[in-house]
mmCIF file of C-alpha atoms (C1' of nucleotides) in Angstrom:
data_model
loop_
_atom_site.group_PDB
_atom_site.id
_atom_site.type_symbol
_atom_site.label_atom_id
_atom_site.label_comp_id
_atom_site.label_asym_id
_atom_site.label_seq_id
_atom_site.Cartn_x
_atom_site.Cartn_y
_atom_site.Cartn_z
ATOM 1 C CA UNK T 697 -9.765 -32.832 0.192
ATOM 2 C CA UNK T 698 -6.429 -32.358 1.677
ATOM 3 C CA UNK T 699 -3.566 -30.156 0.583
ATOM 4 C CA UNK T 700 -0.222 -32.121 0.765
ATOM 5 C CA UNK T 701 2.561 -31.466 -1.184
ATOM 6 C CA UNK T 702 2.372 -34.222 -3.339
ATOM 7 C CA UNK T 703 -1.133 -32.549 -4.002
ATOM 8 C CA UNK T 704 0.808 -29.286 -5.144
ATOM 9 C CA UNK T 705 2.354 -30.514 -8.337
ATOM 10 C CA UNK T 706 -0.937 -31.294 -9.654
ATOM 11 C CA UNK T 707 -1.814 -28.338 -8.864
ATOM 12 C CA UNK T 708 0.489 -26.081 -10.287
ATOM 13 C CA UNK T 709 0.637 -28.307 -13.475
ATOM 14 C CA UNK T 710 -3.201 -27.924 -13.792
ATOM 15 C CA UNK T 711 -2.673 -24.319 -14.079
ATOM 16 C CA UNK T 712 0.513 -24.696 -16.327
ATOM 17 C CA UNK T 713 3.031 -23.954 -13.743
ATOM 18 C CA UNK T 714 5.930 -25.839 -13.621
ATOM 19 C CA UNK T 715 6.327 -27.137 -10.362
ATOM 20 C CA UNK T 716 9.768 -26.770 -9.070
ATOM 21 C CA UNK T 717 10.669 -27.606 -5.077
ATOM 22 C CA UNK T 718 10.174 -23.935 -4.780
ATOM 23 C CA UNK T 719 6.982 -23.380 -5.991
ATOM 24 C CA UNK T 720 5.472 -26.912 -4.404
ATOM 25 C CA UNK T 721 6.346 -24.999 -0.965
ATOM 26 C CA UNK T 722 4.710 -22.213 -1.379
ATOM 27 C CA UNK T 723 1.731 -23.013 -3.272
ATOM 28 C CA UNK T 724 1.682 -25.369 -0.189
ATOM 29 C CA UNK T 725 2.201 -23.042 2.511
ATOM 30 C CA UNK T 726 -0.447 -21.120 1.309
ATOM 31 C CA UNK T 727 -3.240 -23.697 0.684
ATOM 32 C CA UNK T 728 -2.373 -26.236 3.173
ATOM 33 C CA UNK T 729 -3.733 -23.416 5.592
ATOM 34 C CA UNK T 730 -6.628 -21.523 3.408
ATOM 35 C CA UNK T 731 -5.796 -18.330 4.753
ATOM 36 C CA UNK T 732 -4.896 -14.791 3.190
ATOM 37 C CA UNK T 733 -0.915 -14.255 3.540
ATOM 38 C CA UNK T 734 1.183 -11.640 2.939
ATOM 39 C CA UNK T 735 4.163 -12.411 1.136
ATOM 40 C CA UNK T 736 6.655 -11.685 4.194
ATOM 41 C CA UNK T 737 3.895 -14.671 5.902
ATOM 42 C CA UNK T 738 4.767 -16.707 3.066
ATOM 43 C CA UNK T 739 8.123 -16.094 3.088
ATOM 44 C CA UNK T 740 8.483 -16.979 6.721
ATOM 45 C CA UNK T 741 6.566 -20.254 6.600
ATOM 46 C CA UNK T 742 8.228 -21.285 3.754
ATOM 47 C CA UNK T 743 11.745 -21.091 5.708
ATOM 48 C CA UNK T 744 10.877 -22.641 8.662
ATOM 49 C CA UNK T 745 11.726 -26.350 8.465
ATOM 50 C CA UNK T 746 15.311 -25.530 6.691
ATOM 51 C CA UNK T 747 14.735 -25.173 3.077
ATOM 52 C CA UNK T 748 15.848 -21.752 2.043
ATOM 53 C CA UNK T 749 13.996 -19.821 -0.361
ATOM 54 C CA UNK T 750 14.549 -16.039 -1.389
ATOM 55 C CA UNK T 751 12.650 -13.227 -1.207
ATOM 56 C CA UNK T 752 12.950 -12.423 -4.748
ATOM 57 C CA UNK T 753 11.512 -15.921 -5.733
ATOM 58 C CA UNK T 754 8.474 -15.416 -3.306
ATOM 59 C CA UNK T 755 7.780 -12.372 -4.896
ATOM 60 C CA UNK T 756 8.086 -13.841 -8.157
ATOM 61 C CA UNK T 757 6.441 -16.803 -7.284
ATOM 62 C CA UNK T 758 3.375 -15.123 -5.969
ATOM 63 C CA UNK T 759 3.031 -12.818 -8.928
ATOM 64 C CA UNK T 760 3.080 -16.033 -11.378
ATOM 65 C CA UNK T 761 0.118 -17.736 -9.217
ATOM 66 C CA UNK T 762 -1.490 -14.807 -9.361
ATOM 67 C CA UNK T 763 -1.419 -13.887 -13.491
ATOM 68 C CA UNK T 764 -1.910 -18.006 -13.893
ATOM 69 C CA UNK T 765 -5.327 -17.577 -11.711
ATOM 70 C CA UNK T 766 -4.097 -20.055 -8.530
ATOM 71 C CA UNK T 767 -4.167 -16.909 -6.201
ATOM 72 C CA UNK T 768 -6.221 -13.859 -5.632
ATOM 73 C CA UNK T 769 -4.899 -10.688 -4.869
ATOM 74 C CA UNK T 770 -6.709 -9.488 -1.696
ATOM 75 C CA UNK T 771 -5.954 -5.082 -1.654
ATOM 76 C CA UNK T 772 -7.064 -3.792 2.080
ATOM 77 C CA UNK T 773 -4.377 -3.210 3.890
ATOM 78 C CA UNK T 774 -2.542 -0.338 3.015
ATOM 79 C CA UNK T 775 0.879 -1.275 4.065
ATOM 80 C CA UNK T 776 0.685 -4.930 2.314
ATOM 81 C CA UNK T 777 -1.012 -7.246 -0.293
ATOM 82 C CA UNK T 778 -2.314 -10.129 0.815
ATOM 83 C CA UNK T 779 -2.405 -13.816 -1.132
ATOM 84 C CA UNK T 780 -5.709 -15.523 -0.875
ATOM 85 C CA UNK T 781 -5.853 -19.283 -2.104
ATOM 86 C CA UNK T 782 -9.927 -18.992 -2.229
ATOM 87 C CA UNK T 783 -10.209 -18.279 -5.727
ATOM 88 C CA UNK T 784 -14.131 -18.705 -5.707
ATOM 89 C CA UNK T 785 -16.174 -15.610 -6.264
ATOM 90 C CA UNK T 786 -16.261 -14.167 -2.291
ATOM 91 C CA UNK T 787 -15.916 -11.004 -0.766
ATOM 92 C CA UNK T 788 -14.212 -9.851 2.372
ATOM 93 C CA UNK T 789 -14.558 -8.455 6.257
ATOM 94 C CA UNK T 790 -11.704 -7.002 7.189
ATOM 95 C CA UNK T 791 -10.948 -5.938 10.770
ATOM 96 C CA UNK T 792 -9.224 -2.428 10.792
ATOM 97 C CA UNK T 793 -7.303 -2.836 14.254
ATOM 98 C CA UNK T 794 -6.224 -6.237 14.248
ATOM 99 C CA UNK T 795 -6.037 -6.798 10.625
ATOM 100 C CA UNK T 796 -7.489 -9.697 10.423
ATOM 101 C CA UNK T 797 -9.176 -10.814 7.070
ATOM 102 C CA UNK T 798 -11.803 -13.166 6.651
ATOM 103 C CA UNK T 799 -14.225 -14.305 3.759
ATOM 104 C CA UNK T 800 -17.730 -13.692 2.693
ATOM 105 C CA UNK T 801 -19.638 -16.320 0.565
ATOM 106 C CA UNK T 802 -20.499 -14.573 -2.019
ATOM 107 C CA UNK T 803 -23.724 -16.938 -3.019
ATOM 108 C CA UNK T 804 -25.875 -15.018 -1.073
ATOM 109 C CA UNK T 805 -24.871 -11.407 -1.470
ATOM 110 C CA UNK T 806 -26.198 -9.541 -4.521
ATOM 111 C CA UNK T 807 -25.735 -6.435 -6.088
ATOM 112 C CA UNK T 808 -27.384 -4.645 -8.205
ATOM 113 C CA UNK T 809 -27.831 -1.044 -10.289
ATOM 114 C CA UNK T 810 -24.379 -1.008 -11.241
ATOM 115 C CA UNK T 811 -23.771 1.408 -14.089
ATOM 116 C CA UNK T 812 -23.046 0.106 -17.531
ATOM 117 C CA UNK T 813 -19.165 0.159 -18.774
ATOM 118 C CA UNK T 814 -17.622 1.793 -21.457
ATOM 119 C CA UNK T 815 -17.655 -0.288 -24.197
ATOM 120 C CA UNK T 816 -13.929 -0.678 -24.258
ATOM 121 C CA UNK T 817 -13.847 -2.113 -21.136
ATOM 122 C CA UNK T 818 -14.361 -5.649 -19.254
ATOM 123 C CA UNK T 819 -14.841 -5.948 -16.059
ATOM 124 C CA UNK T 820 -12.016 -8.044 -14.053
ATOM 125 C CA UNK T 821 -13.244 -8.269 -10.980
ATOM 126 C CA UNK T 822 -15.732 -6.792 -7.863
ATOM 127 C CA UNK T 823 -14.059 -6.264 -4.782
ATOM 128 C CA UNK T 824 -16.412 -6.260 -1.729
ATOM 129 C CA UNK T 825 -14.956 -5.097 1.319
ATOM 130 C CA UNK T 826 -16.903 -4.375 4.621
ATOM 131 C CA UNK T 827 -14.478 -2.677 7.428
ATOM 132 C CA UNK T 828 -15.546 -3.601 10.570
ATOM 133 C CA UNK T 829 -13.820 -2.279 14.128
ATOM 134 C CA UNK T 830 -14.313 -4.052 17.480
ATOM 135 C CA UNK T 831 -16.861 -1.957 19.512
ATOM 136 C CA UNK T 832 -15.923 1.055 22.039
ATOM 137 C CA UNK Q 1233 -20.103 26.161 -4.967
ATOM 138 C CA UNK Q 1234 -16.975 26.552 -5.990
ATOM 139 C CA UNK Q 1235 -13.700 25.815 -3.630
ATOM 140 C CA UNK Q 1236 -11.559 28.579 -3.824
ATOM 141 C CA UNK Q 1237 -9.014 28.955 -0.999
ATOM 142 C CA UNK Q 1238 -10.995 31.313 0.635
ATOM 143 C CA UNK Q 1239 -13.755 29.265 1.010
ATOM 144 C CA UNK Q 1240 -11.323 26.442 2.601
ATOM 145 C CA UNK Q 1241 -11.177 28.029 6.368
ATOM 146 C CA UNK Q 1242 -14.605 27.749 7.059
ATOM 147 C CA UNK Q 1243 -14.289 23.984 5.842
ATOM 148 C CA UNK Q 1244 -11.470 23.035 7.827
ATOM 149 C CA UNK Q 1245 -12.879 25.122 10.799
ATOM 150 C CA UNK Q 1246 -17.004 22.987 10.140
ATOM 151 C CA UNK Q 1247 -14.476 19.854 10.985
ATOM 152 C CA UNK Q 1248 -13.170 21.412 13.752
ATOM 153 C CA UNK Q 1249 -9.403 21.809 11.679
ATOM 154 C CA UNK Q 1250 -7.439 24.578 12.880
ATOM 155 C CA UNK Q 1251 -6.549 26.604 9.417
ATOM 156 C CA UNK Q 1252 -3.506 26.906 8.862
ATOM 157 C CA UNK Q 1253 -1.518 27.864 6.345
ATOM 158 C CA UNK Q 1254 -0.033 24.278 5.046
ATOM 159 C CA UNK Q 1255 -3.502 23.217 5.951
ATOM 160 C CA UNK Q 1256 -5.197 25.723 3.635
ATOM 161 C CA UNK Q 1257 -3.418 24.666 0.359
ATOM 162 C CA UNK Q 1258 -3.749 20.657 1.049
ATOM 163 C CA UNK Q 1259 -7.017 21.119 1.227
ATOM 164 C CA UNK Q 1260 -7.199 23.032 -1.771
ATOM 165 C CA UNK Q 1261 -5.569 20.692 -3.855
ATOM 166 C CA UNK Q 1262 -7.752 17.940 -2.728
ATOM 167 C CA UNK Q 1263 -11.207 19.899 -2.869
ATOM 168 C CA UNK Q 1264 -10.804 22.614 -6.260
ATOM 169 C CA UNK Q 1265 -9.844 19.190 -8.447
ATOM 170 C CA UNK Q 1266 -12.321 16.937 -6.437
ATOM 171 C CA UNK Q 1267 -10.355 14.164 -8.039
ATOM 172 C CA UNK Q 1268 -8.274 10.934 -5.942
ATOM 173 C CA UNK Q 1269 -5.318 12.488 -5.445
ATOM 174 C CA UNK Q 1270 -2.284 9.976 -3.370
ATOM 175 C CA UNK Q 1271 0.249 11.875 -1.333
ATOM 176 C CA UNK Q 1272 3.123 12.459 -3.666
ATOM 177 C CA UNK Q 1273 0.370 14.039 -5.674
ATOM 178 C CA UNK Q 1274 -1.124 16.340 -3.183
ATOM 179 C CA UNK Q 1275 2.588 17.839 -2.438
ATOM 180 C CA UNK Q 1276 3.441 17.936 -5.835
ATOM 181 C CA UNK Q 1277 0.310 20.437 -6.250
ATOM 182 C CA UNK Q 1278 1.074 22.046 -3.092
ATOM 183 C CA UNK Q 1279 4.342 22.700 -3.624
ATOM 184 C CA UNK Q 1280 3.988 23.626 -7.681
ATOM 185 C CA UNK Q 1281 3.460 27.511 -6.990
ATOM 186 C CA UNK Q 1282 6.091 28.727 -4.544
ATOM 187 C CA UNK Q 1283 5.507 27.880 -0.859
ATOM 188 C CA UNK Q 1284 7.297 24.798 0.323
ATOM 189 C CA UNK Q 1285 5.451 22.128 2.621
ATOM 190 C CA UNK Q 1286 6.850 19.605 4.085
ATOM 191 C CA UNK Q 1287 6.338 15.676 3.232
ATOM 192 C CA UNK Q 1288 5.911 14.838 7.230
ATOM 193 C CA UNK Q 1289 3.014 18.215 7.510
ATOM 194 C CA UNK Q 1290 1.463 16.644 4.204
ATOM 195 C CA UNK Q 1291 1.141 13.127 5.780
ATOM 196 C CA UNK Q 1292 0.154 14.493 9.126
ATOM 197 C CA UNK Q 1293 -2.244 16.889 7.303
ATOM 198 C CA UNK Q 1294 -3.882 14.260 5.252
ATOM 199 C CA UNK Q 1295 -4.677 11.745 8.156
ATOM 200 C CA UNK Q 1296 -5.823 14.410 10.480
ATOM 201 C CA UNK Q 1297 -8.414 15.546 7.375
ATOM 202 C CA UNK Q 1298 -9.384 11.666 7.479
ATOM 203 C CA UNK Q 1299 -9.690 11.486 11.433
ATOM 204 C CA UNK Q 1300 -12.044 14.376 11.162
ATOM 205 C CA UNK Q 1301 -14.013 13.137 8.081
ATOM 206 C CA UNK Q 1302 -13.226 15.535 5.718
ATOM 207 C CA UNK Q 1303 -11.524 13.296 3.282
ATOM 208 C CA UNK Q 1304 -12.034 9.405 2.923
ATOM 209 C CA UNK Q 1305 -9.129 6.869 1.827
ATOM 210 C CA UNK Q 1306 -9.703 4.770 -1.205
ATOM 211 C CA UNK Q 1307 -7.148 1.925 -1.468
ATOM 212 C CA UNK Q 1308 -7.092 0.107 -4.395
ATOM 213 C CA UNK Q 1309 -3.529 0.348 -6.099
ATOM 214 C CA UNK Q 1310 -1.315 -2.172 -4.213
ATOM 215 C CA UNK Q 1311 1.616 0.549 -3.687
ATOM 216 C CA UNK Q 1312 -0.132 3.495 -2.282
ATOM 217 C CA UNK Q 1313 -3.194 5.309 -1.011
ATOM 218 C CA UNK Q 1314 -5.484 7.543 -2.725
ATOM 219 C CA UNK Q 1315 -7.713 10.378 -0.822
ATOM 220 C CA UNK Q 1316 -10.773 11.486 -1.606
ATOM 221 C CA UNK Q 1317 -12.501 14.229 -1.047
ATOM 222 C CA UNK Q 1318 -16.017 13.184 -1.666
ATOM 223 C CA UNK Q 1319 -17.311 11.547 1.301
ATOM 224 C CA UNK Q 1320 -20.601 11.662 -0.087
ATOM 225 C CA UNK Q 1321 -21.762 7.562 0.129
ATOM 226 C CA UNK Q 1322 -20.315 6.180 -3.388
ATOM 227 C CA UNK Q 1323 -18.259 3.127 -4.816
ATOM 228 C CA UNK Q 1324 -15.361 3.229 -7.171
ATOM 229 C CA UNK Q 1325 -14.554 1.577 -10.563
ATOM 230 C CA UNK Q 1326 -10.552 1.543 -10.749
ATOM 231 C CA UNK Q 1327 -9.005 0.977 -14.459
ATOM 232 C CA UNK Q 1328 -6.262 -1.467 -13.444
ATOM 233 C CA UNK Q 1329 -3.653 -0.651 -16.776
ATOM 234 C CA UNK Q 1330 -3.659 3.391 -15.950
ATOM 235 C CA UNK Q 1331 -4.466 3.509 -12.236
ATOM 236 C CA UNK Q 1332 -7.155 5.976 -13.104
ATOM 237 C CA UNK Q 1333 -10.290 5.721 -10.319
ATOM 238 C CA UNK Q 1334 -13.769 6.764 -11.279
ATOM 239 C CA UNK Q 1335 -16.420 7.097 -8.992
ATOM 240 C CA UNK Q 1336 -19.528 5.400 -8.788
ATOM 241 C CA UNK Q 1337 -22.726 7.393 -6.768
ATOM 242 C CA UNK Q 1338 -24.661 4.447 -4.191
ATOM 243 C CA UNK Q 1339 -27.341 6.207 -4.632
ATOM 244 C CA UNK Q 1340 -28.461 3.730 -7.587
ATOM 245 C CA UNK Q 1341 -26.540 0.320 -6.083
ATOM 246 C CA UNK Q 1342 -28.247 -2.087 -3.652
ATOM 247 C CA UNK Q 1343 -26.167 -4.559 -1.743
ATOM 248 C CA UNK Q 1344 -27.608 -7.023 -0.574
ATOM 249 C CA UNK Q 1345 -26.982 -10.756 1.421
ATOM 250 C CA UNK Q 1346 -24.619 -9.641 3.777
ATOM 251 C CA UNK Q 1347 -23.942 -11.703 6.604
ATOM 252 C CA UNK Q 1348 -24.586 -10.161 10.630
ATOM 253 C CA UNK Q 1349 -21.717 -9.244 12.102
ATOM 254 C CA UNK Q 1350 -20.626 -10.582 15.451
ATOM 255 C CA UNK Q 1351 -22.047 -8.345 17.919
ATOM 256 C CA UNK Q 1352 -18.574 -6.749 19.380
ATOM 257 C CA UNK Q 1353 -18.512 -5.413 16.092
ATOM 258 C CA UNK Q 1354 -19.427 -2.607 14.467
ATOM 259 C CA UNK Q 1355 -19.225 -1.336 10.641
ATOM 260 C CA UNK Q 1356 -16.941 1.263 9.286
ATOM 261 C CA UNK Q 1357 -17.835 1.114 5.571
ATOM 262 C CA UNK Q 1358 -18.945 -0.995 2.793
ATOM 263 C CA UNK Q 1359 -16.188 -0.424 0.187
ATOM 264 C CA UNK Q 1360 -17.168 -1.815 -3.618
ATOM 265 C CA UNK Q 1361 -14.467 -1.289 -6.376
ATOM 266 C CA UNK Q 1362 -14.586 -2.771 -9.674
ATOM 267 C CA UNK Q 1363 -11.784 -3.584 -11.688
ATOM 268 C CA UNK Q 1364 -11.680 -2.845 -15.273
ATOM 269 C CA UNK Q 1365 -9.793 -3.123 -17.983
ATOM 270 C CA UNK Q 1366 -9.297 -2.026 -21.505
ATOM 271 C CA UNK Q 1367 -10.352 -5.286 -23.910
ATOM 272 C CA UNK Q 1368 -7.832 -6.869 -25.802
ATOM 273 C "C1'" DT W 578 4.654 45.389 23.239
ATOM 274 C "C1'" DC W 579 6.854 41.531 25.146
ATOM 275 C "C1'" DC W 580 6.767 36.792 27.133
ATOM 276 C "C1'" DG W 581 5.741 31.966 27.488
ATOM 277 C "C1'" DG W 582 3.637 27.950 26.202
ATOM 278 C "C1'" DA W 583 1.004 25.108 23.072
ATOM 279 C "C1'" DA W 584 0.286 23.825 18.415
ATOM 280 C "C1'" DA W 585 2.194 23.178 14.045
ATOM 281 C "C1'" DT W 586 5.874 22.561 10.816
ATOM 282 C "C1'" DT W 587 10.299 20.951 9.288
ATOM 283 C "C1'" DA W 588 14.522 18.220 7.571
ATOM 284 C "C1'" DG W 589 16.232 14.293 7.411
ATOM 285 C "C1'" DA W 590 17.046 9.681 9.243
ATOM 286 C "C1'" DC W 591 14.684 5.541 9.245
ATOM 287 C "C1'" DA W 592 11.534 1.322 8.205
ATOM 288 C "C1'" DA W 593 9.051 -1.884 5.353
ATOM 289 C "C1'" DA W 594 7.325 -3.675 1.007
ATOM 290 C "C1'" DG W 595 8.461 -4.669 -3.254
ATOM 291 C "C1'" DT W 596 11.557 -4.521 -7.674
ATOM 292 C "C1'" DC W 597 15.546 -5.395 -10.336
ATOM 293 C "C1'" DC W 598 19.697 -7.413 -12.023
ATOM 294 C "C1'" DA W 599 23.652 -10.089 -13.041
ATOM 295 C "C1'" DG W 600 25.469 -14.259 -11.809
ATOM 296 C "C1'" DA W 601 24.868 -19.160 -10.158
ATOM 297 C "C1'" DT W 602 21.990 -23.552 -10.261
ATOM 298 C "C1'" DT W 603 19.023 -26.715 -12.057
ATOM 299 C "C1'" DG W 604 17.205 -29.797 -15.203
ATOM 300 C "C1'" DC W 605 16.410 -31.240 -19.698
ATOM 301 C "C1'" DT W 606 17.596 -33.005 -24.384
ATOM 302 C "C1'" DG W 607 20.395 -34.492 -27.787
ATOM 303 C "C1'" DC G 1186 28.594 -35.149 -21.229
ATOM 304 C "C1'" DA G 1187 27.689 -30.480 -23.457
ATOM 305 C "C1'" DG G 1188 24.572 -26.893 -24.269
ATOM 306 C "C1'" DC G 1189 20.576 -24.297 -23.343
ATOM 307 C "C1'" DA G 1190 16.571 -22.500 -21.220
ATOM 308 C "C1'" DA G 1191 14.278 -21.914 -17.067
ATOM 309 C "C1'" DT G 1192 14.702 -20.926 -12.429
ATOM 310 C "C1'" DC G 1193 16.661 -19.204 -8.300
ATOM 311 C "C1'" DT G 1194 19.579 -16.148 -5.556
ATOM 312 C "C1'" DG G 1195 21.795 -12.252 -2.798
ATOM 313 C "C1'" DG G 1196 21.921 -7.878 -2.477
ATOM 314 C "C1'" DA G 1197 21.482 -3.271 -4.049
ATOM 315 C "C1'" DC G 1198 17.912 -0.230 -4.969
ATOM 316 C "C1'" DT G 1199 13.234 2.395 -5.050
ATOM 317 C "C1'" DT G 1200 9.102 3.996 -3.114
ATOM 318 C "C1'" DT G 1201 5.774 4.956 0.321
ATOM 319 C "C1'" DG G 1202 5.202 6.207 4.619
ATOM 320 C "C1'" DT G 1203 6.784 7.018 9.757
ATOM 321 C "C1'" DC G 1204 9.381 9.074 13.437
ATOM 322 C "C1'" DT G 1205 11.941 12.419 16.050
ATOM 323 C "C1'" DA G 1206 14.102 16.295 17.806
ATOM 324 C "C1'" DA G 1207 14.591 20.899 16.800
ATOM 325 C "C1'" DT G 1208 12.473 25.120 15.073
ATOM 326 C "C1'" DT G 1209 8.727 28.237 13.924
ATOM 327 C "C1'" DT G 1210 4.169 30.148 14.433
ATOM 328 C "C1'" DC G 1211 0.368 31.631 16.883
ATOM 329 C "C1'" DC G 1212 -2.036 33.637 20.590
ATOM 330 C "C1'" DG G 1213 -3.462 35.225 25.221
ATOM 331 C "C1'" DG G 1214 -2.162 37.765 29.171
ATOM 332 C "C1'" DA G 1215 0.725 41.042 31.853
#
DNA sequence: TCCGGAAATTAGACAAAGTCCAGATTGCTG
DNA sequence: CAGCAATCTGGACTTTGTCTAATTTCCGGA
């Protein structure tokens, strides 16, 4: 299963987005590579070949994938959200020095004794992080 | 056991914090409301009575008290940092609408599943947060 | 008490991430 | 082709946090 931009608009259009040449890029720039980008990432990738797209449309862009359920919304970094095109249930490992992010199946992990909510509340998500640092 | 400011010298001193002044008061604000407080807060608090801190001596402040273990960093809210002064082992439940972050005790959660790490690695913390929000 | 140095504090300039807005472009649809 | 809604854009702006060079505070010894 391959991620090409002609992939994209299918894509997008399966989550109700209308795919403009915009959009296509950087739904593509993100899941052509299936990694966790920040949105000045995206933005760079995106303006590589020639194409110009604007920072205020990344931002936008990124914040429509992400209420339309394409994208995750990875929080670990303090300085920075990161994108994450997994949108599977997983958790994360996130390396404090370098920064690097990577994913945890989330099949096998299971927790448990979780206290009940208030009944006016849902829950909208579990964030798992484990911060790791290279060894002394 | 009540934290009065008094009681905040021998604190900072058990982390091996020279108490100062500036140091006294940060602390206080953190530890009498035992609540997440982010930075703007903690020199809005500090600064609320009469003597004037500085923003650089309340950032410097509050990631010495985290280099020394005295406070813990949650970060959950994409634009800025929350400290904690329970470093007791616990999880958080974060109410996504109103920014307002609960705690959860571990004492009752298991997690479980977790992959090894590779072995140049070492743990930091386990951070769980679940997102909630107020039904529809 | 006075001196000198180390530790701590400060104001304010700066940096980076993200938001906002008013105007320009695009792409339908009739 | 005209009109309209959706989209995109540059750039100003806001907020959180960092940095630096200068000042203040603290303390031990002569």
């Amino acid at each position: 299963m391959y991620y090409t931009r002609d992939n994209m608009a299918g894509l997008l259009r399966g989550h109700d987005i209308n795919p403009t040449h915009q959009r296509i890029e950087i739904a593509h720039a993100l899941f052509s590579r299936q990694e966790h980008l920040s949105a000045d990432q995206v933005m760079a990738f995106v303006n590589t070949r020639h194409s110009e797209t604007s920072k205020a449309t990344v931002y936008n862009t990124l914040k429509l994938f992400l209420e339309k359920g394409l994208v995750r919304e990875v929080i670990v970094d303090p300085s920075k959200v990161f994108f994450d095109p997994n949108t599977t249930p997983h958790h994360h490992i996130y390396e404090v020095d370098s920064g690097k992010l990577s994913d945890i199946d989330a099949e096998h992990v299971h927790i448990s004794g979780l206290p009940p909510l208030p009944d006016n509340m849902v829950t909208e998500g579990i964030d798992l992080i484990v911060r790791v640092r290279r060894k002394a």
